[in-house]
mmCIF file of C-alpha atoms in Angstrom:
data_model
loop_
_atom_site.group_PDB
_atom_site.id
_atom_site.type_symbol
_atom_site.label_atom_id
_atom_site.label_comp_id
_atom_site.label_asym_id
_atom_site.label_seq_id
_atom_site.Cartn_x
_atom_site.Cartn_y
_atom_site.Cartn_z
ATOM 1 C CA LEU A 167 -15.260 -0.240 -8.582
ATOM 2 C CA GLU A 168 -17.920 -1.898 -7.355
ATOM 3 C CA LEU A 169 -16.540 -5.106 -8.798
ATOM 4 C CA ILE A 170 -13.421 -4.786 -6.316
ATOM 5 C CA ASP A 171 -16.240 -4.234 -3.299
ATOM 6 C CA LEU A 172 -17.852 -7.441 -4.291
ATOM 7 C CA LEU A 173 -14.699 -9.454 -4.801
ATOM 8 C CA VAL A 174 -13.463 -7.951 -1.651
ATOM 9 C CA HIS A 175 -16.667 -8.734 0.019
ATOM 10 C CA GLU A 176 -16.596 -12.802 -1.121
ATOM 11 C CA GLY A 177 -13.126 -13.244 -0.079
ATOM 12 C CA LEU A 178 -11.565 -13.010 -3.474
ATOM 13 C CA TYR A 179 -8.317 -10.518 -2.749
ATOM 14 C CA GLU A 180 -6.112 -11.642 -5.292
ATOM 15 C CA PHE A 181 -9.141 -11.111 -7.904
ATOM 16 C CA ALA A 182 -9.823 -7.656 -6.200
ATOM 17 C CA GLY A 183 -5.732 -6.697 -6.008
ATOM 18 C CA GLY A 184 -5.698 -7.444 -9.536
ATOM 19 C CA GLU A 185 -9.477 -5.553 -10.454
ATOM 20 C CA ALA A 186 -8.127 -2.391 -8.953
ATOM 21 C CA GLU A 187 -4.799 -2.125 -10.592
ATOM 22 C CA ARG A 188 -6.901 -2.728 -13.742
ATOM 23 C CA ALA A 189 -9.296 -0.147 -12.981
ATOM 24 C CA LEU A 190 -5.923 2.240 -12.570
ATOM 25 C CA ARG A 191 -5.025 1.926 -15.961
ATOM 26 C CA ILE A 192 -8.366 2.985 -16.686
ATOM 27 C CA THR A 193 -9.074 5.643 -14.370
ATOM 28 C CA GLY A 194 -5.758 7.174 -13.932
ATOM 29 C CA ASP A 195 -3.254 7.198 -10.989
ATOM 30 C CA GLN A 196 -5.424 8.046 -8.099
ATOM 31 C CA GLY A 197 -4.241 7.704 -4.336
ATOM 32 C CA PRO A 198 -7.316 6.201 -3.597
ATOM 33 C CA LEU A 199 -7.489 3.753 -5.718
ATOM 34 C CA TRP A 200 -3.773 2.699 -5.361
ATOM 35 C CA SER A 201 -4.794 2.554 -1.335
ATOM 36 C CA ARG A 202 -7.722 0.131 -2.060
ATOM 37 C CA ALA A 203 -5.375 -2.361 -4.146
ATOM 38 C CA ALA A 204 -3.178 -2.120 -1.292
ATOM 39 C CA ASP A 205 -5.657 -3.195 0.760
ATOM 40 C CA ALA A 206 -6.685 -6.003 -1.086
ATOM 41 C CA TRP A 207 -3.135 -7.461 -1.765
ATOM 42 C CA ILE A 208 -2.519 -7.374 1.940
ATOM 43 C CA GLN A 209 -5.932 -9.107 2.558
ATOM 44 C CA ALA A 210 -4.485 -11.671 -0.190
ATOM 45 C CA GLY A 211 -1.044 -11.931 2.194
ATOM 46 C CA GLN A 212 0.726 -10.363 -1.049
ATOM 47 C CA THR A 213 2.988 -8.164 1.427
ATOM 48 C CA GLU A 214 5.095 -7.154 -1.392
ATOM 49 C CA LYS A 215 2.225 -5.996 -3.957
ATOM 50 C CA ALA A 216 0.493 -4.206 -0.876
ATOM 51 C CA LEU A 217 3.578 -2.590 -0.287
ATOM 52 C CA ALA A 218 4.215 -1.219 -3.360
ATOM 53 C CA CYS A 219 0.643 0.051 -3.949
ATOM 54 C CA ALA A 220 0.282 1.558 -0.416
ATOM 55 C CA ASN A 221 3.667 3.374 -1.567
ATOM 56 C CA GLN A 222 2.122 4.526 -4.523
ATOM 57 C CA ALA A 223 -0.803 5.860 -2.718
ATOM 58 C CA VAL A 224 1.000 7.661 -0.342
ATOM 59 C CA ALA A 225 3.358 9.348 -3.234
ATOM 60 C CA ARG A 226 -0.283 10.421 -5.024
ATOM 61 C CA GLY A 227 -1.013 12.436 -1.360
ATOM 62 C CA GLU A 228 -2.645 9.639 0.551
ATOM 63 C CA SER A 229 -2.550 9.946 4.145
ATOM 64 C CA GLY A 230 -5.689 8.812 5.113
ATOM 65 C CA VAL A 231 -7.017 6.057 7.846
ATOM 66 C CA ALA A 232 -7.406 3.746 5.060
ATOM 67 C CA VAL A 233 -3.706 3.582 3.886
ATOM 68 C CA LEU A 234 -2.396 3.959 7.346
ATOM 69 C CA GLN A 235 -4.354 0.690 8.349
ATOM 70 C CA VAL A 236 -3.157 -0.982 5.291
ATOM 71 C CA LEU A 237 0.688 0.042 6.320
ATOM 72 C CA GLY A 238 -0.160 -1.175 9.686
ATOM 73 C CA GLU A 239 -1.035 -4.372 8.493
ATOM 74 C CA ILE A 240 2.052 -4.371 6.135
ATOM 75 C CA TRP A 241 4.276 -3.866 8.804
ATOM 76 C CA MET A 242 2.446 -6.703 11.139
ATOM 77 C CA GLN A 243 3.272 -9.356 8.029
ATOM 78 C CA LYS A 244 6.547 -8.100 7.852
ATOM 79 C CA GLY A 245 7.220 -8.516 11.300
ATOM 80 C CA ASP A 246 7.950 -5.204 12.536
ATOM 81 C CA TYR A 247 5.460 -4.754 15.139
ATOM 82 C CA GLU A 248 6.770 -0.916 16.213
ATOM 83 C CA LYS A 249 6.407 0.305 12.770
ATOM 84 C CA ALA A 250 2.596 -1.388 12.860
ATOM 85 C CA VAL A 251 1.848 0.279 16.072
ATOM 86 C CA GLY A 252 2.848 3.744 14.694
ATOM 87 C CA ALA A 253 0.743 3.118 11.616
ATOM 88 C CA PHE A 254 -2.048 2.060 13.564
ATOM 89 C CA ASP A 255 -1.233 4.935 16.243
ATOM 90 C CA GLN A 256 -1.814 7.406 13.356
ATOM 91 C CA ALA A 257 -4.985 5.876 11.673
ATOM 92 C CA ILE A 258 -6.255 5.785 15.579
ATOM 93 C CA GLY A 259 -5.739 9.638 15.581
ATOM 94 C CA GLN A 260 -7.366 10.247 12.348
ATOM 95 C CA GLU A 261 -10.441 8.005 13.120
ATOM 96 C CA PRO A 262 -10.813 5.302 15.607
ATOM 97 C CA THR A 263 -12.198 2.362 13.876
ATOM 98 C CA GLN A 264 -12.379 -1.171 15.030
ATOM 99 C CA ARG A 265 -9.833 -2.175 12.294
ATOM 100 C CA ALA A 266 -7.368 0.069 13.711
ATOM 101 C CA PHE A 267 -7.852 -0.974 17.223
ATOM 102 C CA LEU A 268 -8.001 -4.983 15.949
ATOM 103 C CA GLY A 269 -4.794 -4.182 13.940
ATOM 104 C CA ARG A 270 -3.014 -2.252 16.961
ATOM 105 C CA SER A 271 -4.006 -4.820 19.536
ATOM 106 C CA LEU A 272 -2.617 -7.758 17.147
ATOM 107 C CA ALA A 273 0.658 -5.754 16.712
ATOM 108 C CA ARG A 274 0.961 -5.061 20.283
ATOM 109 C CA ALA A 275 0.409 -8.695 21.388
ATOM 110 C CA MET A 276 3.131 -9.698 18.981
ATOM 111 C CA ASN A 277 5.455 -7.262 20.343
ATOM 112 C CA GLY A 278 4.400 -8.633 23.901
ATOM 113 C CA ASP A 279 2.539 -5.846 25.302
ATOM 114 C CA VAL A 280 -0.488 -7.609 27.067
ATOM 115 C CA LYS A 281 -1.702 -4.401 28.505
ATOM 116 C CA GLY A 282 -2.214 -2.667 25.374
ATOM 117 C CA CYS A 283 -3.419 -5.578 23.668
ATOM 118 C CA VAL A 284 -6.275 -5.901 25.942
ATOM 119 C CA GLN A 285 -6.898 -1.976 25.785
ATOM 120 C CA ASP A 286 -7.451 -1.941 22.326
ATOM 121 C CA LEU A 287 -9.786 -4.687 22.276
ATOM 122 C CA GLU A 288 -11.863 -3.078 24.747
ATOM 123 C CA SER A 289 -11.373 -0.042 22.517
ATOM 124 C CA ALA A 290 -12.496 -2.144 19.361
ATOM 125 C CA GLN A 291 -15.709 -3.538 21.106
ATOM 126 C CA SER A 292 -16.657 -0.331 23.072
ATOM 127 C CA SER A 293 -19.047 0.804 20.426
ATOM 128 C CA GLU A 294 -20.535 -2.070 19.141
ATOM 129 C CA THR A 295 -19.770 -5.861 18.302
ATOM 130 C CA VAL A 296 -16.454 -6.635 15.999
ATOM 131 C CA ALA A 297 -18.077 -7.374 12.446
ATOM 132 C CA ASN A 298 -17.374 -10.705 11.084
ATOM 133 C CA GLU A 299 -15.113 -8.960 8.262
ATOM 134 C CA GLN A 300 -13.167 -7.472 10.845
ATOM 135 C CA TYR A 301 -12.563 -10.649 12.624
ATOM 136 C CA GLN A 302 -11.659 -12.283 9.489
ATOM 137 C CA ARG A 303 -9.448 -10.245 8.725
ATOM 138 C CA ALA A 304 -7.688 -10.203 12.400
ATOM 139 C CA MET A 305 -7.295 -13.835 11.962
ATOM 140 C CA GLY A 306 -5.665 -13.526 8.608
ATOM 141 C CA LEU A 307 -3.159 -11.298 9.902
ATOM 142 C CA VAL A 308 -2.737 -13.223 13.400
ATOM 143 C CA SER A 309 -2.131 -16.929 10.821
ATOM 144 C CA ARG A 310 0.286 -14.998 8.888
ATOM 145 C CA ALA A 311 2.127 -13.215 12.041
ATOM 146 C CA ILE A 312 2.788 -16.947 13.574
ATOM 147 C CA ALA A 313 5.182 -18.244 10.871
ATOM 148 C CA PRO A 314 7.895 -15.595 11.750
ATOM 149 C CA ILE A 315 7.497 -17.052 15.370
ATOM 150 C CA ALA A 316 7.645 -20.458 14.336
ATOM 151 C CA GLU A 317 10.497 -19.693 12.497
ATOM 152 C CA ASN A 318 12.093 -17.977 15.490
ATOM 153 C CA LEU A 319 11.471 -21.370 17.411
ATOM 154 C CA ARG A 320 12.939 -23.374 14.870
ATOM 155 C CA ARG A 321 16.048 -21.098 15.152
ATOM 156 C CA ILE A 322 16.720 -21.633 18.867
ATOM 157 C CA PRO A 323 18.456 -25.318 19.174
ATOM 158 C CA PRO A 324 21.189 -24.555 16.473
ATOM 159 C CA MET A 325 22.103 -21.121 18.254
ATOM 160 C CA THR A 326 22.228 -23.349 21.404
ATOM 161 C CA ARG A 327 24.867 -25.713 19.646
ATOM 162 C CA LEU A 328 26.865 -23.433 18.207
ATOM 163 C CA GLY A 329 27.522 -21.688 21.371
ATOM 164 C CA LYS A 330 24.990 -18.694 21.149
ATOM 165 C CA SER A 331 23.368 -19.391 24.035
ATOM 166 C CA SER A 332 22.771 -16.131 25.423
ATOM 167 C CA ALA A 333 21.606 -14.967 22.000
ATOM 168 C CA ALA A 334 19.133 -18.374 21.912
ATOM 169 C CA LEU A 335 17.858 -17.185 25.325
ATOM 170 C CA ALA A 336 16.812 -13.615 24.236
ATOM 171 C CA LEU A 337 15.135 -15.008 21.395
ATOM 172 C CA ALA A 338 13.104 -17.675 23.388
ATOM 173 C CA GLN A 339 12.161 -14.927 25.708
ATOM 174 C CA ALA A 340 10.854 -12.687 22.721
ATOM 175 C CA VAL A 341 9.050 -15.441 21.403
ATOM 176 C CA ASN A 342 7.426 -16.599 24.686
ATOM 177 C CA GLN A 343 6.551 -12.934 25.327
ATOM 178 C CA SER A 344 4.919 -12.612 21.919
ATOM 179 C CA LEU A 345 3.083 -16.157 22.321
ATOM 180 C CA THR A 346 2.039 -14.976 25.902
ATOM 181 C CA ALA A 347 0.365 -11.881 24.658
#
């Protein structure tokens, strides 16, 4: 368990995820350990592995802040910002952490909710300065969230050429809203 924490601290997330899964074989199917594995995998950008581990944690009765925050980040990476906001809402309802506020602010930004994003950023900083680890986590989420936006931008010209200009316009407006937020 200490090795997992050390690997996460050093930014070696894939190794941490693998070590957490190895620890599961040694210690048994513990919900909190599945949650830690999910957290390591999401930080490594391995969304499907993170989702599988988070589902295992939930199946074993985990419903705390840790697994909810990971689920929020998973839905962010999958581009389902409403589900992400919902998961972060539940986490904040249990314990208002910087990580949950930062995650929800990013999900709201990607969903075009500028006002909600700003409110969450203010809440994240109300009690203390945002830790470097939280900042790095947030920037990782942002970098992975940009890829679907770029893909949507790529889809607009072909849609227009195929005569689907109303769909292209709607997509362009959604992209603009996300980027503005």
